[in-house]
Coordinates of C-alpha atoms in Angstrom, one line a residue:
X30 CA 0.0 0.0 0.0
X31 CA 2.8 2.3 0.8
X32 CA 4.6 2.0 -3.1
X33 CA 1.0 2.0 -4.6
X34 CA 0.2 5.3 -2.7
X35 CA 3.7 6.9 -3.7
X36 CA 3.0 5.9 -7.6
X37 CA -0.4 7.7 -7.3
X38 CA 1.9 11.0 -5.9
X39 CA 4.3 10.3 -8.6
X40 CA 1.0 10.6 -11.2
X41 CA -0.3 13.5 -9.3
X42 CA 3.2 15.6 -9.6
X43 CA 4.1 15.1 -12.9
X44 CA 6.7 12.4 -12.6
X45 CA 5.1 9.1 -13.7
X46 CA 2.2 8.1 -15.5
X47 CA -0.5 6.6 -13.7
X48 CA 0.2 3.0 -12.0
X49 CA -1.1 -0.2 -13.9
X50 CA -1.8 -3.6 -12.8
X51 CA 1.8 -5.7 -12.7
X52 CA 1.5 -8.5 -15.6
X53 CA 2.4 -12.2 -13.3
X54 CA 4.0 -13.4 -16.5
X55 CA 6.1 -10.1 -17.4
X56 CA 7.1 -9.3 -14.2
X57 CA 9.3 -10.9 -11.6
X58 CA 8.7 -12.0 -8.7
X59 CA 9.7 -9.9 -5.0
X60 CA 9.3 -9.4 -1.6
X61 CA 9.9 -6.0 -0.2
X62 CA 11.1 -5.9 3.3
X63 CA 10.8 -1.9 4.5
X64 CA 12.4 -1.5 7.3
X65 CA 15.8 -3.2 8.1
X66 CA 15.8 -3.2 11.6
X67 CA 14.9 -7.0 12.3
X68 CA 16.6 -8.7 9.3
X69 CA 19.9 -9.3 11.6
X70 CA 22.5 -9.7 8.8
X71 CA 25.5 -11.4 9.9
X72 CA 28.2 -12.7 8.1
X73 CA 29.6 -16.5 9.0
X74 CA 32.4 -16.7 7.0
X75 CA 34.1 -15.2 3.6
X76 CA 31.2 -16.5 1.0
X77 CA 28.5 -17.3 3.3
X78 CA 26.0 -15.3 5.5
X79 CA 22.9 -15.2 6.9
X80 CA 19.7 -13.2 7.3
X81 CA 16.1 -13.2 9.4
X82 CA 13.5 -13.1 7.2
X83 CA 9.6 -12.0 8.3
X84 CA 7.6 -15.0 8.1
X85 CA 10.1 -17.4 7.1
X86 CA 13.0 -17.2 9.4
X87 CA 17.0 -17.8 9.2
X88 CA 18.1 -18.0 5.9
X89 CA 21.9 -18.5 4.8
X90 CA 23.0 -16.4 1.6
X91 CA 26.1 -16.2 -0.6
X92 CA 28.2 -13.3 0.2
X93 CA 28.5 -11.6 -3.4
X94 CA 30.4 -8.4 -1.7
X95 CA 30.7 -5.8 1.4
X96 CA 27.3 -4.3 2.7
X97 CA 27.3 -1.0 4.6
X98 CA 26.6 -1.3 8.4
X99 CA 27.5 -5.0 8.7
X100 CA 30.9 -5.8 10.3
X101 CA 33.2 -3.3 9.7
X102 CA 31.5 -1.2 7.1
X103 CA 30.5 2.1 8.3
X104 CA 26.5 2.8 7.5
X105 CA 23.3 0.9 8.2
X106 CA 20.7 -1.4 6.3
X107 CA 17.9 0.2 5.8
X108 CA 15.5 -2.2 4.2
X109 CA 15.8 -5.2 1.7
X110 CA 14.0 -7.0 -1.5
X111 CA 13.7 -10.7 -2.3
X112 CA 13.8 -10.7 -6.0
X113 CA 13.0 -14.3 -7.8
X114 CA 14.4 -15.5 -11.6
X115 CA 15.5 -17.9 -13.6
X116 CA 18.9 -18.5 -11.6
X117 CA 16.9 -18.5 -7.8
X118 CA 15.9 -16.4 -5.7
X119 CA 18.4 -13.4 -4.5
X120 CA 18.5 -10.5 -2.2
X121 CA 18.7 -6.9 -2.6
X122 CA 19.9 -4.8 0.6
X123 CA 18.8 -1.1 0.8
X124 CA 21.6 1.0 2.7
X125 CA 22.0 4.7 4.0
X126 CA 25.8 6.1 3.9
X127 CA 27.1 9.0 4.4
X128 CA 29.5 10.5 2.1
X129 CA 31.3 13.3 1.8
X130 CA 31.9 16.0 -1.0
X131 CA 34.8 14.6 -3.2
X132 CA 37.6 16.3 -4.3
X133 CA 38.0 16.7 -8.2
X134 CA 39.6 14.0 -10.1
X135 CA 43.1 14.5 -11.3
X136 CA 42.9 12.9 -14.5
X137 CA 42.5 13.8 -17.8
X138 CA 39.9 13.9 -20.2
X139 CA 38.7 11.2 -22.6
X140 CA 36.0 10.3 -25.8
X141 CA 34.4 7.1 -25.6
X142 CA 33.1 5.8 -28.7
X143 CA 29.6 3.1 -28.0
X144 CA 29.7 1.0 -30.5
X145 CA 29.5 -3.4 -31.9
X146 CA 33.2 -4.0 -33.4
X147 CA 34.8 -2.4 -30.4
X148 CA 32.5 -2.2 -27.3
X149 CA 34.1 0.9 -25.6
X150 CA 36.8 2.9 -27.7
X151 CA 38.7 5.7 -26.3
X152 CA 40.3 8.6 -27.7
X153 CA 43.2 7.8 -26.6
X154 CA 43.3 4.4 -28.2
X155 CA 42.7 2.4 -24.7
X156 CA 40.4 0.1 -25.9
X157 CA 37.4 -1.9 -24.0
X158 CA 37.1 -5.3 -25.0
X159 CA 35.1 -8.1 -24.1
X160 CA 34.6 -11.4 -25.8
X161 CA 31.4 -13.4 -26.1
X162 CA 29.6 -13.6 -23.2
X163 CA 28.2 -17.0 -24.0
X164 CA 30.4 -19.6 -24.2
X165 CA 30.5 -21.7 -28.3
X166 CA 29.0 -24.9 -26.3
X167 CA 26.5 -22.8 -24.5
X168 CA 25.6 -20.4 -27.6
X169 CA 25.2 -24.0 -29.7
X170 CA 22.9 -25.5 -26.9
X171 CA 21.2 -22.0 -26.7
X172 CA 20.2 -22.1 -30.5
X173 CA 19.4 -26.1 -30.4
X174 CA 16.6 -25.3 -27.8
X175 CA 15.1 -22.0 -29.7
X176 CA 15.1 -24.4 -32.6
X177 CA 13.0 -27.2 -30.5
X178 CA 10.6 -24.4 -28.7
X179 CA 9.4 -23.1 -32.3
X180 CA 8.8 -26.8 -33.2
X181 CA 6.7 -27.0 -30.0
X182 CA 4.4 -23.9 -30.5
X183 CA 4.1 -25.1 -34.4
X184 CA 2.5 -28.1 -32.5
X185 CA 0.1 -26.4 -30.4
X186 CA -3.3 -26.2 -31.6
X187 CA -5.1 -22.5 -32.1
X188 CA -6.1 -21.1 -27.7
X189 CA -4.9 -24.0 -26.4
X190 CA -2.7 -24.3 -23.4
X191 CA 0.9 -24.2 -23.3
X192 CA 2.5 -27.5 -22.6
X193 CA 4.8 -28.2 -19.5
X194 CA 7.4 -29.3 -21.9
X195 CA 7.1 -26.3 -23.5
X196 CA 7.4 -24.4 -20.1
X197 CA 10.7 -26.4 -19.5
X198 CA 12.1 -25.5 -22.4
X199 CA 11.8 -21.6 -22.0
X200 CA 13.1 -22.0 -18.7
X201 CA 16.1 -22.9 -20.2
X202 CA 16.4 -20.6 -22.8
X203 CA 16.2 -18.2 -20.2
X204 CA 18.4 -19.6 -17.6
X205 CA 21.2 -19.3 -20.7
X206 CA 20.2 -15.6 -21.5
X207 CA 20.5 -14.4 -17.6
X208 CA 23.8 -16.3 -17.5
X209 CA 24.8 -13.7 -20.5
X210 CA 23.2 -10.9 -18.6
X211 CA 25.3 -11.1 -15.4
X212 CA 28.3 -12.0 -17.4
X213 CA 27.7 -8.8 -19.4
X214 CA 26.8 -6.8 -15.8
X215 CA 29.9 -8.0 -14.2
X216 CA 32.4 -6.7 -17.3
X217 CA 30.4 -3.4 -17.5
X218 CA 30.9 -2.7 -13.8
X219 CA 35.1 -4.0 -14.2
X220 CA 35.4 -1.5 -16.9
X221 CA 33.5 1.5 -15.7
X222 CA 35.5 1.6 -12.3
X223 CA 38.7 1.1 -14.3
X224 CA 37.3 4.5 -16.7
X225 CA 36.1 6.1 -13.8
X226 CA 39.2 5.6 -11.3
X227 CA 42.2 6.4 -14.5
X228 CA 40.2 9.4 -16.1
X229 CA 38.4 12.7 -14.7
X230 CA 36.4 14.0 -17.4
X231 CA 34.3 11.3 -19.8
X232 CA 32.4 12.3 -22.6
X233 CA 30.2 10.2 -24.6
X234 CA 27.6 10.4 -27.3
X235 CA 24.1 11.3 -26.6
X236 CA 22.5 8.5 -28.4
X237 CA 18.5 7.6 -28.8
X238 CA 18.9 3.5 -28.6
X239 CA 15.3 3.8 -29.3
X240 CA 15.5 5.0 -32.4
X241 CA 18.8 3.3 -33.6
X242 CA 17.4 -0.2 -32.8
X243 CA 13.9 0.7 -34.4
X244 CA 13.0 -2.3 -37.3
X245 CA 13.4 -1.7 -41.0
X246 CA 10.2 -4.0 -42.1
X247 CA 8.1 -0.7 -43.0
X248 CA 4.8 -1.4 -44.0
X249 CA 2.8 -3.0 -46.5
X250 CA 2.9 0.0 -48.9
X251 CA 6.2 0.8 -48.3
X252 CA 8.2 -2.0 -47.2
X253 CA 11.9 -1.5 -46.1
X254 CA 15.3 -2.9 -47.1
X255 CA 18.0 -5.0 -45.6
X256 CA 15.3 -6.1 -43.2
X257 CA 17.4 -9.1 -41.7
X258 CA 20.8 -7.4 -41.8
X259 CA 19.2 -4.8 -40.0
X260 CA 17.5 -7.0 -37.3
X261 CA 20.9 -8.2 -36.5
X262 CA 22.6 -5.5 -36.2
X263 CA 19.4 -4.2 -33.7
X264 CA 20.4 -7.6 -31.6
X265 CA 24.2 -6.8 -31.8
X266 CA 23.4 -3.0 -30.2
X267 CA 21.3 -4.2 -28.1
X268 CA 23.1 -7.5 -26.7
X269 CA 26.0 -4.5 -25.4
X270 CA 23.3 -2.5 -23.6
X271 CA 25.6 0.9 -23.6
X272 CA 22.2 2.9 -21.9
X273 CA 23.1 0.9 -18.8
X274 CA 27.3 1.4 -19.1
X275 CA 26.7 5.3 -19.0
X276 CA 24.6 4.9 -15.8
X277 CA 27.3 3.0 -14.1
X278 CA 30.0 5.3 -15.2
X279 CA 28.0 8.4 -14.7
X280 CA 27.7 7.6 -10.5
X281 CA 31.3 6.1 -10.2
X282 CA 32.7 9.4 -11.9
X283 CA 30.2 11.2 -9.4
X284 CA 31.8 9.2 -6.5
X285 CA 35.3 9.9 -7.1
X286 CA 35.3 13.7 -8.5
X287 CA 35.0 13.5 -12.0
X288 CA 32.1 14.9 -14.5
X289 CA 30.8 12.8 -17.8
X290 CA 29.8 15.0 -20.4
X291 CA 27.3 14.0 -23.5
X292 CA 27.6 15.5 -26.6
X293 CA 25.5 15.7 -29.9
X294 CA 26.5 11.9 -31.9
X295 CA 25.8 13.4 -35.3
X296 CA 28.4 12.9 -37.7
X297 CA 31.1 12.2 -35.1
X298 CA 31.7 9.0 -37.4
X299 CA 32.0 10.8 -41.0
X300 CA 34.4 13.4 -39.7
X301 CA 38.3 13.4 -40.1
X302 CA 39.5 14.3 -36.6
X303 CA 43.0 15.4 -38.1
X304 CA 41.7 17.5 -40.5
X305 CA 38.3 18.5 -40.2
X306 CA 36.5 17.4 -43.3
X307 CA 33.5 15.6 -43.5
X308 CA 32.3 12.9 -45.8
X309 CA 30.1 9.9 -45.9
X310 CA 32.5 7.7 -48.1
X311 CA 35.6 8.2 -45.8
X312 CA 33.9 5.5 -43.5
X313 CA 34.3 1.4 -45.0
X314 CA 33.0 -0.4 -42.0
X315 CA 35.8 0.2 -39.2
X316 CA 38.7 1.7 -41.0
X317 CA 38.6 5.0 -41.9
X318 CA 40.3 7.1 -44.9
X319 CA 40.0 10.9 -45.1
X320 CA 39.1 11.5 -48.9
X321 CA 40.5 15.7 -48.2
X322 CA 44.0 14.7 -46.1
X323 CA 44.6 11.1 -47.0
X324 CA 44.3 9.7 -43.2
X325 CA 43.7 6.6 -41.8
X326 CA 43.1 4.7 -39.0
X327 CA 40.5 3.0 -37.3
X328 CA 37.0 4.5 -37.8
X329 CA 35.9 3.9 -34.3
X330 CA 39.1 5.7 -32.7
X331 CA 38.7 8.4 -35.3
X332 CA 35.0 8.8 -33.6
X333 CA 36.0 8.9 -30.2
X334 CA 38.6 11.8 -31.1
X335 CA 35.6 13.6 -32.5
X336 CA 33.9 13.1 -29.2
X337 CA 36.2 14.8 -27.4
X338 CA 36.4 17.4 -29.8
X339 CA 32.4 18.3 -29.4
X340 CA 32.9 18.6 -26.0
X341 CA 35.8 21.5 -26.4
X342 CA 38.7 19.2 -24.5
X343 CA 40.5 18.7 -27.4
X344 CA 41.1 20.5 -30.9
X345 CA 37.9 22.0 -31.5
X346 CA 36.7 22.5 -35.6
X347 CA 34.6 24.7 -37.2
X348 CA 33.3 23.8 -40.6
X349 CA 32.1 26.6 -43.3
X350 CA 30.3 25.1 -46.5
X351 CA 32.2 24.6 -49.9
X352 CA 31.1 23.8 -53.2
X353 CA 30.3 21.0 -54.7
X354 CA 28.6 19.7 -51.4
X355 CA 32.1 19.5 -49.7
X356 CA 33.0 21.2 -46.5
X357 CA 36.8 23.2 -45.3
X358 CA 37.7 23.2 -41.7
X359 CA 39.6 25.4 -39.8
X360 CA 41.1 24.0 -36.7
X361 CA 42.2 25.8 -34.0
X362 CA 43.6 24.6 -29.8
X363 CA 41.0 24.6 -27.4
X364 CA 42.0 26.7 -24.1

């Protein structure tokens, strides 16, 4: 009653839309504990802990990492969740800390390029890599039971009931996709606190994901091109989730003094950051050759230079229009 009276303030205000019924099969499952000061966490040894539960008791828990007001961490535990998926059942602690103003971060200043070929490219030329986050044995197994649940719903008759084999086998189509998901989770949080603890100014595109993963079909009077390529690529973009890598670098830059600045993404990838011009057909997939200076490098470096160039850190451009469609550039060093 308390989180269904706050989502009607929410409405009321201006913040949130109005508050819907939850969907049992598009939701997951939780338990909110509000106030923290019965749940009694103690930890037994290095990997293993414990914590009283309302109306079910002691229950022992995997220590994943330190927890503010428990032991030696300074802060308390102000509340907790029970969250249920595919892997089990887990628990999210709610904690108060206080923390102080931080002093500003000594390091420099750096464009990160979003992007499928190279997940995180810097300016500097510091790559972020990660490989697939499904092993080939699990990514086979993965597509061998998509294959079998489309042969089970070609199987099912018109309204009638999905089949417990059927159940089973989603299950485990999605026990293999959350494994990806906390892979993915785990290498986003290892390399933001690496960008956030080496650098002290970030600045990234301001992309619409939205829009950039929207489908090519078209419609019946106008149907689109490249329909498939498209679709994969959409998955690719997608699979790297690069909306939730700014969050976690945006409050681990906060934490430790630094700022992360977005700029405008458009034509960051068609522009020579040595010289200045712009031009579609410089760009052939990742490597990229100036048509007016005759440079080349990687095209995904050369967008991250650009990056930090919107932003005013670096050798700032301004184009004038020239004719024939092409454009000069001046350059001159930021301040």
């Amino acid at each position: 009653m308390k989180a269904y009276v706050r989502a009607w303030k929410n409405c009321w205000e201006g913040r949130a839309c109005a508050p819907e019924f939850k969907g049992r099969l598009r939701s997951r499952m939780s338990v909110d504990v509000p106030q923290g000061r019965d749940l009694a966490v103690t930890r037994l040894s290095r990997h293993v802990g414990q914590v009283r539960i309302p109306k079910v008791g002691v229950v022992r828990l995997r220590w994943s990492g330190p927890i503010p007001g428990v032991g030696r961490e300074s802060g308390r535990v102000t509340g907790a969740r029970l969250v249920k998926d595919v892997l089990g059942w887990h628990i999210v602690f709610r904690t108060e800390v206080e923390v102080g103003t931080p002093a500003q971060h000594p390091g420099p200043a750096v464009g990160i390029d979003r992007g499928v070929n190279v997940a995180l490219a810097l300016s500097d030329g510091n790559d972020q890599h990660h490989g697939p986050w499904l092993r080939p044995k699990e990514a086979e197994r993965l597509l061998r039971l998509e294959r079998k649940a489309a042969r089970q719903r070609r199987a099912r008759q018109p309204f009638e009931r999905t089949s417990n084999r059927l159940h089973r086998t989603y299950d485990q189509i999605a026990g293999l996709r959350a494994r990806a998901k906390r892979r993915r989770h785990d290498w986003q949080h290892q390399a933001t606190t690496k960008l956030a603890s080496t650098y002290g100014t970030v600045v990234v595109e301001r992309l619409r994901i939205t829009n950039m993963t929207r489908s090519a079909k078209g419609t019946t009077k106008q149907p689109g091109r490249n329909v498939r390529p498209k679709a994969g690529l959409n998955r690719a973009m997608l699979d790297e989730a690069h909306a939730r890598t700014v969050e976690l670098l945006e409050y681990k830059l906060t934490e430790r003094g630094g700022q992360l600045l977005p700029v405008p993404a458009a034509y960051t990838s068609q522009t020579c950051s040595t010289c200045g011009h712009r031009d579609p057909a410089s760009r052939a997939g990742i490597r990229f050759a100036c048509t007016s200076c005759g440079w080349t490098g990687h095209a995904d470096t050369n967008a991250a230079v650009n990056i930090l160039n919107a932003a005013g850190l670096g050798r700032v451009r301004t184009w004038s229009p020239a004719p024939e469609g092409r454009e000069a550039s001046t350059t001159r060093r930021a301040t």
